[in-house]
Amino acid sequence: MKPVRVGLLGLGTVGGGTFNVLRRNAGEIARRAGRGIEITHAAAREYEPAGLPGIDTIEVGDDAFALVENPDIDIIVELIGGYEPARELVLRAIANGKHVVTANKALIATHGNEIFAAAQKQGVMVAFEAAVAGGIPIIKAVREGLTANRIEWIAGIINGTGNFILTEMRDKGRDFADVLAEAQALGYAEADPTFDVEGIDAAHKLAILASLAFGIPLQFDRVYTEGIGHITRDDVSYAGQLGYRIKHLGVTRRTGQGVELRVHPTLIPEKRLIANVDGVMNAVLVQADAVGPTLYYGAGAGAEPTASAVVADLVDVARTMTVDSENRVPHLAFQPDSLSNLPILDMDDVETSYYLRLCAADEPGVMANITRILGDSGISIEAVIQKEPPEGEQQVPIIMLTRRVREQQMNTAIRQIESLASVQGTITRIRMEHLGNE
Ligand code: HSE
């Protein structure tokens, strides 16, 4: 069979990695795919030829639109990132009957519904394994490996940069900005690193996972998103004293009322495997009814780990491009006419446990006032630490863990506690998940 001809858009970190992996493992890949997969054209505004041996054997230009119109190309690999012109390029490629492989989570999370509808109409595939958790084959696992199950929830560390920052803060007491600069230099961080630290990148990935798990349309705009910028070294340390680690988690859960879709810093028991996923590594924990919990771990960013997922998609597309489009794996795991309109829950309606840290006057009755407000709000306390006041100060840090309660009830209680004269400043609130199979 003739080799599949691929046009590569972007020769940055992931584009370069894809070029190198495909070239290095060409023989092994062809044995798996049943035919060769050859990058014949690439488009890049700038690239470093020194790191790309063999790049001079293909046609490299700077016009990405020329590639999506080129009739000699079978598959377009979009590794430019961002919303535009990536969206327009992908839609043009689809309109021209080309299959698409992309690592672009922002594009899939925000425009995936439109892109998949166009692809279905044209009978082409859009593969996006590299869009979630880099090299971990989590899309394959959720979309194909777990099809027997009713998936109950997914919790993931799905941003390597954020995990690297939290790990370095905990282990080495390093500054936030200093660690972020290192993640940028290593090529892990997004072009706009606020996407990493504010949780937007994780929210893109979570929106995709939720669609695959529950068979719902992509709804990135409904993800509740909170970053890690307000987490202090004290919080990391107090959490540790209580037997927890703070991780920036994406959580999606099917409840009787709707689907939870949220990204925020989260305390998790340190005995959970996922609590011990450190540095730039990612992990996704999936709770499903038949198999129980399964955990997927690996590199969530970087040139070759992400290329591993891109090339796996290329092999999948090469194998199935001759298959009747009705018999391919659906883009969102469920048949497009069987997607469900389950509502997404407002954050106010989500139920979880909490870590609270506040600063209060060191005088009689203060703790009683605080616990009375929590008790009157139906909030049960699981643990409390009160620290000695620092030398010469009259304020003491108080740390509490609560049992599960609706977010709205917790917000009301926090406002009441903050209004007490004996409580100084605002309360730090971090959500907490036990991640057992309850
Ligand atoms: N900026 C992302 C991360 C890259 O740090 O995880 C992979 O999507």
XYZ file of C-alpha atoms and ligand atoms in Angstrom:
446
model
C 0.000 0.000 0.000
C 1.201 3.537 -0.741
C 2.524 5.497 2.245
C 0.155 7.996 3.879
C 1.228 11.571 3.160
C 1.195 13.954 6.064
C 1.353 17.747 6.141
C 2.701 19.112 9.419
C 1.569 22.539 10.605
C 4.077 23.828 13.150
C 7.674 22.810 13.848
C 7.895 24.013 17.453
C 8.403 21.775 20.496
C 5.701 19.220 19.620
C 6.048 19.578 15.826
C 9.774 18.952 16.029
C 9.227 16.000 18.380
C 6.666 14.514 15.979
C 9.018 14.861 13.022
C 11.855 13.175 14.928
C 9.814 10.306 16.422
C 8.149 9.494 13.125
C 11.493 9.448 11.341
C 13.379 7.529 14.034
C 10.721 4.817 14.425
C 9.509 4.752 10.802
C 10.067 1.009 10.356
C 8.331 0.007 13.595
C 5.460 2.400 12.901
C 4.935 1.061 9.356
C 4.820 -2.517 10.719
C 2.017 -1.414 13.050
C 0.108 0.797 10.606
C 0.342 -1.593 7.673
C 1.806 1.177 5.509
C 4.374 3.929 5.744
C 3.492 7.283 7.289
C 5.567 10.065 5.746
C 5.677 13.744 6.496
C 6.003 15.166 3.005
C 5.338 18.854 3.754
C 5.614 21.159 6.748
C 4.663 24.762 7.347
C 6.402 26.819 10.017
C 7.107 30.494 10.404
C 10.424 29.700 12.071
C 12.160 26.538 13.181
C 15.556 25.246 14.220
C 16.830 22.864 11.461
C 19.748 21.736 13.642
C 17.429 19.712 15.909
C 15.595 18.128 12.960
C 17.893 15.782 11.029
C 16.314 14.988 7.656
C 14.150 18.110 7.552
C 15.892 19.026 4.278
C 14.303 15.970 2.629
C 10.769 17.413 2.870
C 9.184 20.567 1.567
C 9.080 23.256 4.268
C 7.336 26.568 3.682
C 5.594 29.170 5.786
C 2.117 28.975 4.268
C -0.070 26.676 6.366
C -3.096 27.405 4.149
C -1.227 26.047 1.117
C -0.871 22.698 2.914
C -4.563 22.305 3.790
C -5.407 22.962 0.120
C -2.710 20.614 -1.230
C -4.370 17.563 -2.901
C -1.214 15.475 -2.361
C -1.656 15.482 1.423
C -3.901 12.893 3.142
C -3.600 13.935 6.803
C -3.013 17.358 8.321
C -1.279 17.448 11.715
C -2.113 20.736 13.412
C 0.497 21.665 16.019
C 0.272 25.444 15.854
C -1.934 25.755 18.957
C -4.342 28.545 19.901
C -7.764 29.296 18.462
C -7.103 31.061 15.158
C -5.907 30.390 12.538
C -5.905 26.788 13.863
C -9.712 26.581 13.675
C -9.876 27.901 10.141
C -7.041 25.626 8.984
C -8.660 22.529 10.504
C -12.069 23.363 9.012
C -10.489 23.954 5.582
C -8.615 20.642 5.813
C -11.861 18.853 6.689
C -13.741 20.601 3.879
C -11.006 19.328 1.529
C -11.615 15.738 2.720
C -8.418 15.461 4.781
C -8.155 13.712 8.123
C -6.790 15.823 10.962
C -4.602 15.051 13.959
C -4.246 17.812 16.519
C -2.712 18.373 19.955
C -4.721 21.561 20.358
C -6.799 21.303 23.534
C -7.960 24.920 23.379
C -9.292 24.335 19.870
C -11.043 21.042 20.673
C -12.499 22.278 23.981
C -13.939 25.462 22.487
C -14.683 24.560 18.860
C -14.797 20.758 18.993
C -18.579 20.498 18.554
C -18.386 22.478 15.305
C -15.253 20.645 14.118
C -16.633 17.157 14.800
C -19.938 17.977 13.083
C -18.012 19.134 10.001
C -15.788 16.031 10.106
C -18.772 13.717 10.415
C -20.418 15.373 7.424
C -17.251 14.890 5.357
C -16.592 11.360 6.648
C -13.117 12.259 7.950
C -11.445 11.732 11.297
C -10.216 14.321 13.763
C -7.899 12.660 16.293
C -6.778 14.509 19.411
C -5.024 12.101 21.828
C -2.220 14.611 22.448
C -4.696 17.281 23.563
C -5.141 15.728 27.026
C -2.302 14.726 29.347
C 0.375 14.699 26.618
C 1.833 11.220 26.235
C -0.696 9.372 28.427
C -3.129 7.505 26.151
C -6.073 8.659 28.268
C -8.409 9.375 25.365
C -7.865 5.873 24.034
C -8.479 4.463 27.512
C -11.678 6.392 28.225
C -13.089 6.227 24.707
C -12.256 2.608 23.912
C -10.827 0.727 26.906
C -13.672 1.607 29.266
C -16.652 1.330 26.905
C -18.242 -1.409 29.029
C -18.516 0.926 32.000
C -20.700 3.652 33.323
C -18.045 6.194 34.276
C -18.782 7.876 37.604
C -16.023 10.452 37.951
C -12.611 11.498 36.750
C -10.011 13.432 38.732
C -6.782 14.419 37.066
C -3.529 16.285 37.432
C -3.659 17.480 33.861
C -1.321 20.442 33.830
C 2.353 19.607 34.216
C 3.480 23.189 34.776
C 1.093 23.687 37.706
C 2.095 20.368 39.237
C 5.770 21.234 38.851
C 5.214 24.554 40.647
C 3.291 22.987 43.563
C 5.847 20.190 43.914
C 8.825 22.555 43.972
C 7.063 24.829 46.493
C 6.488 21.849 48.774
C 9.821 20.067 48.401
C 12.257 22.929 48.027
C 10.403 25.974 49.291
C 11.042 27.645 45.928
C 9.239 30.776 44.759
C 6.309 30.535 42.397
C 7.790 32.848 39.728
C 11.173 31.145 39.746
C 9.657 27.672 39.155
C 7.346 29.001 36.444
C 10.338 30.488 34.587
C 12.024 27.073 34.672
C 8.881 25.336 33.291
C 8.823 27.898 30.462
C 12.494 27.280 29.656
C 11.860 23.509 29.559
C 9.042 23.997 27.027
C 6.269 22.719 29.338
C 4.375 25.958 29.842
C 1.803 27.339 27.404
C 2.676 30.299 25.173
C 0.649 32.308 27.690
C 1.616 30.735 31.044
C -1.447 32.198 32.779
C -3.294 29.365 30.991
C -1.286 26.975 33.182
C -1.413 28.750 36.531
C -5.006 29.991 36.234
C -6.247 26.505 35.334
C -7.486 27.377 31.825
C -5.296 24.727 30.193
C -6.569 22.111 32.669
C -10.152 23.301 32.056
C -9.721 22.723 28.310
C -8.574 19.163 28.999
C -11.270 18.518 31.598
C -14.037 19.645 29.222
C -12.750 17.053 26.728
C -12.544 14.264 29.331
C -16.067 14.989 30.609
C -17.505 14.735 27.104
C -15.786 11.406 26.521
C -16.777 10.031 29.919
C -20.433 11.053 29.973
C -21.332 11.487 26.315
C -22.137 15.199 26.602
C -21.254 18.015 24.182
C -18.041 19.953 24.862
C -18.821 22.764 27.311
C -15.583 24.528 28.165
C -17.464 27.704 29.085
C -19.207 25.827 31.932
C -16.011 24.698 33.668
C -15.481 26.357 37.052
C -11.812 27.389 37.020
C -9.598 28.508 39.882
C -5.806 28.835 39.686
C -2.959 28.118 42.102
C -1.682 31.683 42.468
C -3.135 32.113 45.975
C -1.663 28.901 47.435
C 1.016 29.715 50.002
C 3.874 27.622 51.326
C 2.056 27.688 54.697
C -1.011 26.027 53.129
C 1.181 23.360 51.556
C 2.837 22.776 54.933
C -0.400 22.715 57.019
C -1.979 20.328 54.505
C 1.062 18.060 54.944
C 0.724 18.161 58.747
C -2.879 16.963 58.349
C -1.893 14.104 55.996
C -2.836 15.772 52.696
C -1.134 17.085 49.555
C -2.363 20.065 47.548
C -2.771 19.306 43.855
C -4.306 21.342 41.060
C -7.050 18.931 40.040
C -9.593 18.781 37.281
C -12.663 16.979 38.603
C -15.741 15.882 36.699
C -18.448 13.816 38.345
C -21.870 12.583 37.345
C -24.409 13.299 40.121
C -28.183 12.929 40.330
C -28.515 16.659 39.627
C -26.031 17.002 36.777
C -22.337 16.970 35.943
C -19.675 18.647 38.060
C -16.997 20.301 35.965
C -14.330 22.048 38.017
C -10.611 22.869 38.161
C -9.162 24.107 41.435
C -6.413 23.453 43.988
C -7.484 20.442 46.016
C -6.325 18.684 49.172
C -6.090 14.934 48.638
C -5.019 12.297 51.166
C -1.284 11.700 50.824
C -1.844 7.925 50.807
C -3.577 8.081 47.414
C -1.271 7.187 44.528
C -2.331 10.316 42.646
C -1.235 12.497 45.577
C 2.315 11.288 44.912
C 2.420 12.347 41.279
C 5.069 15.030 41.328
C 6.917 17.430 39.077
C 5.756 17.831 35.523
C 4.076 14.401 35.463
C 0.331 14.042 34.900
C -2.097 11.423 36.184
C -5.765 10.751 35.583
C -7.868 8.679 37.978
C -11.079 7.269 36.511
C -13.792 5.707 38.665
C -16.080 3.438 36.670
C -18.745 1.002 37.796
C -17.406 -2.294 36.433
C -13.638 -1.894 36.575
C -13.511 0.344 39.672
C -10.700 2.899 39.884
C -7.996 2.954 37.212
C -5.054 5.351 37.236
C -3.131 6.549 34.183
C 0.264 8.160 34.761
C 2.934 9.645 32.538
C 4.498 12.716 30.999
C 1.830 15.305 30.293
C 4.017 17.659 28.280
C 7.290 17.847 26.395
C 8.381 17.230 22.817
C 8.587 13.458 22.477
C 5.947 12.412 25.051
C 3.399 14.584 23.230
C 4.722 13.387 19.870
C 4.108 9.821 21.065
C 0.365 10.623 21.236
C 0.365 12.505 17.912
C 2.056 9.618 16.110
C -0.292 7.066 17.742
C -3.183 9.073 16.283
C -1.499 9.035 12.880
C -1.257 5.237 13.055
C -4.938 5.022 14.075
C -5.973 7.240 11.189
C -3.743 5.373 8.715
C -5.306 2.065 9.786
C -8.918 3.209 9.638
C -9.006 5.746 6.786
C -10.260 2.999 4.474
C -12.966 1.903 6.965
C -16.565 3.006 6.419
C -16.939 6.188 8.512
C -20.008 4.772 10.313
C -17.806 2.020 11.761
C -15.100 4.245 13.234
C -14.799 5.139 16.915
C -16.996 8.238 17.447
C -15.090 11.452 18.144
C -16.691 11.886 21.581
C -16.879 8.154 22.407
C -20.690 8.077 22.085
C -22.557 8.122 18.784
C -23.170 11.787 17.825
C -26.959 11.304 17.849
C -26.761 9.746 21.329
C -25.136 12.642 23.165
C -26.947 13.552 26.373
C -28.054 16.996 27.539
C -27.194 16.391 31.196
C -26.950 19.817 32.872
C -23.632 21.130 34.182
C -23.903 22.010 37.871
C -23.219 25.543 39.090
C -20.300 25.578 41.527
C -22.737 26.706 44.264
C -24.455 23.312 43.953
C -21.298 21.196 44.120
C -20.754 19.251 47.336
C -17.239 18.786 48.661
C -15.141 18.986 51.834
C -13.000 22.009 52.663
C -9.725 23.168 54.173
C -10.091 26.573 55.835
C -7.269 28.794 57.104
C -7.966 31.947 59.014
C -6.271 34.344 61.346
C -8.075 35.069 64.630
C -7.485 37.006 67.837
C -5.901 34.911 70.585
C -8.726 35.423 73.140
C -11.475 33.363 74.824
C -14.620 32.508 72.869
C -13.185 33.024 69.382
C -13.109 29.362 68.450
C -16.604 28.884 69.942
C -17.991 31.666 67.705
C -16.433 30.140 64.614
C -17.618 26.602 65.345
C -21.120 27.917 66.168
C -21.400 29.518 62.720
C -20.228 26.292 61.068
C -22.599 24.197 63.208
C -25.573 26.492 62.474
C -24.762 26.120 58.742
C -24.857 22.320 59.039
C -21.093 22.086 58.500
C -19.334 19.351 60.424
C -15.668 19.778 61.389
C -13.292 16.885 60.743
C -10.026 18.320 62.149
C -8.709 21.553 63.665
C -5.201 22.880 64.258
C -4.613 26.068 66.178
C -1.035 27.291 66.068
C 0.715 29.311 68.758
C 0.779 33.025 67.910
C 4.091 34.044 66.323
C 6.417 35.850 68.782
C 4.963 39.252 69.764
C 1.706 38.798 67.818
C -1.859 38.515 69.113
C -3.274 36.678 66.075
C -3.231 32.906 65.722
C -3.560 30.848 62.554
C -6.452 28.355 62.723
C -6.732 25.552 60.204
C -9.875 23.431 59.855
C -10.981 20.541 57.708
C -14.716 20.089 57.220
C -16.919 17.270 56.036
C -18.860 17.468 52.773
C -21.227 20.391 52.335
C -22.756 22.320 49.430
C -20.517 25.145 48.256
C -23.290 27.707 48.717
C -23.613 26.815 52.414
C -19.858 27.076 52.843
C -19.764 30.486 51.123
C -22.437 31.815 53.480
C -20.603 30.480 56.543
C -17.285 31.962 55.347
C -18.888 35.399 54.936
C -20.293 35.199 58.484
C -16.959 34.119 59.981
C -15.105 36.873 58.098
C -17.481 39.434 59.591
C -16.540 38.470 63.177
C -14.513 41.266 64.829
C -12.059 38.695 66.165
C -11.234 37.335 62.675
C -8.641 39.198 60.649
C -8.687 39.427 56.860
C -10.154 36.845 54.528
C -10.374 33.099 54.925
C -8.331 30.857 52.653
C -10.589 28.087 51.402
C -9.264 25.047 49.514
C -11.567 22.254 48.460
C -10.778 18.718 49.526
C -11.508 15.362 47.860
C -10.928 11.929 49.320
C -10.990 10.214 45.907
C -12.078 6.904 47.367
C -14.761 4.984 45.537
C -17.550 6.417 47.703
N 1.239 23.580 29.354
C 0.799 22.230 29.394
C 1.230 21.609 30.719
C 1.389 21.475 28.227
O 2.043 22.221 31.433
O 0.740 20.564 31.067
C 0.686 20.212 27.905
O -0.650 20.411 27.554
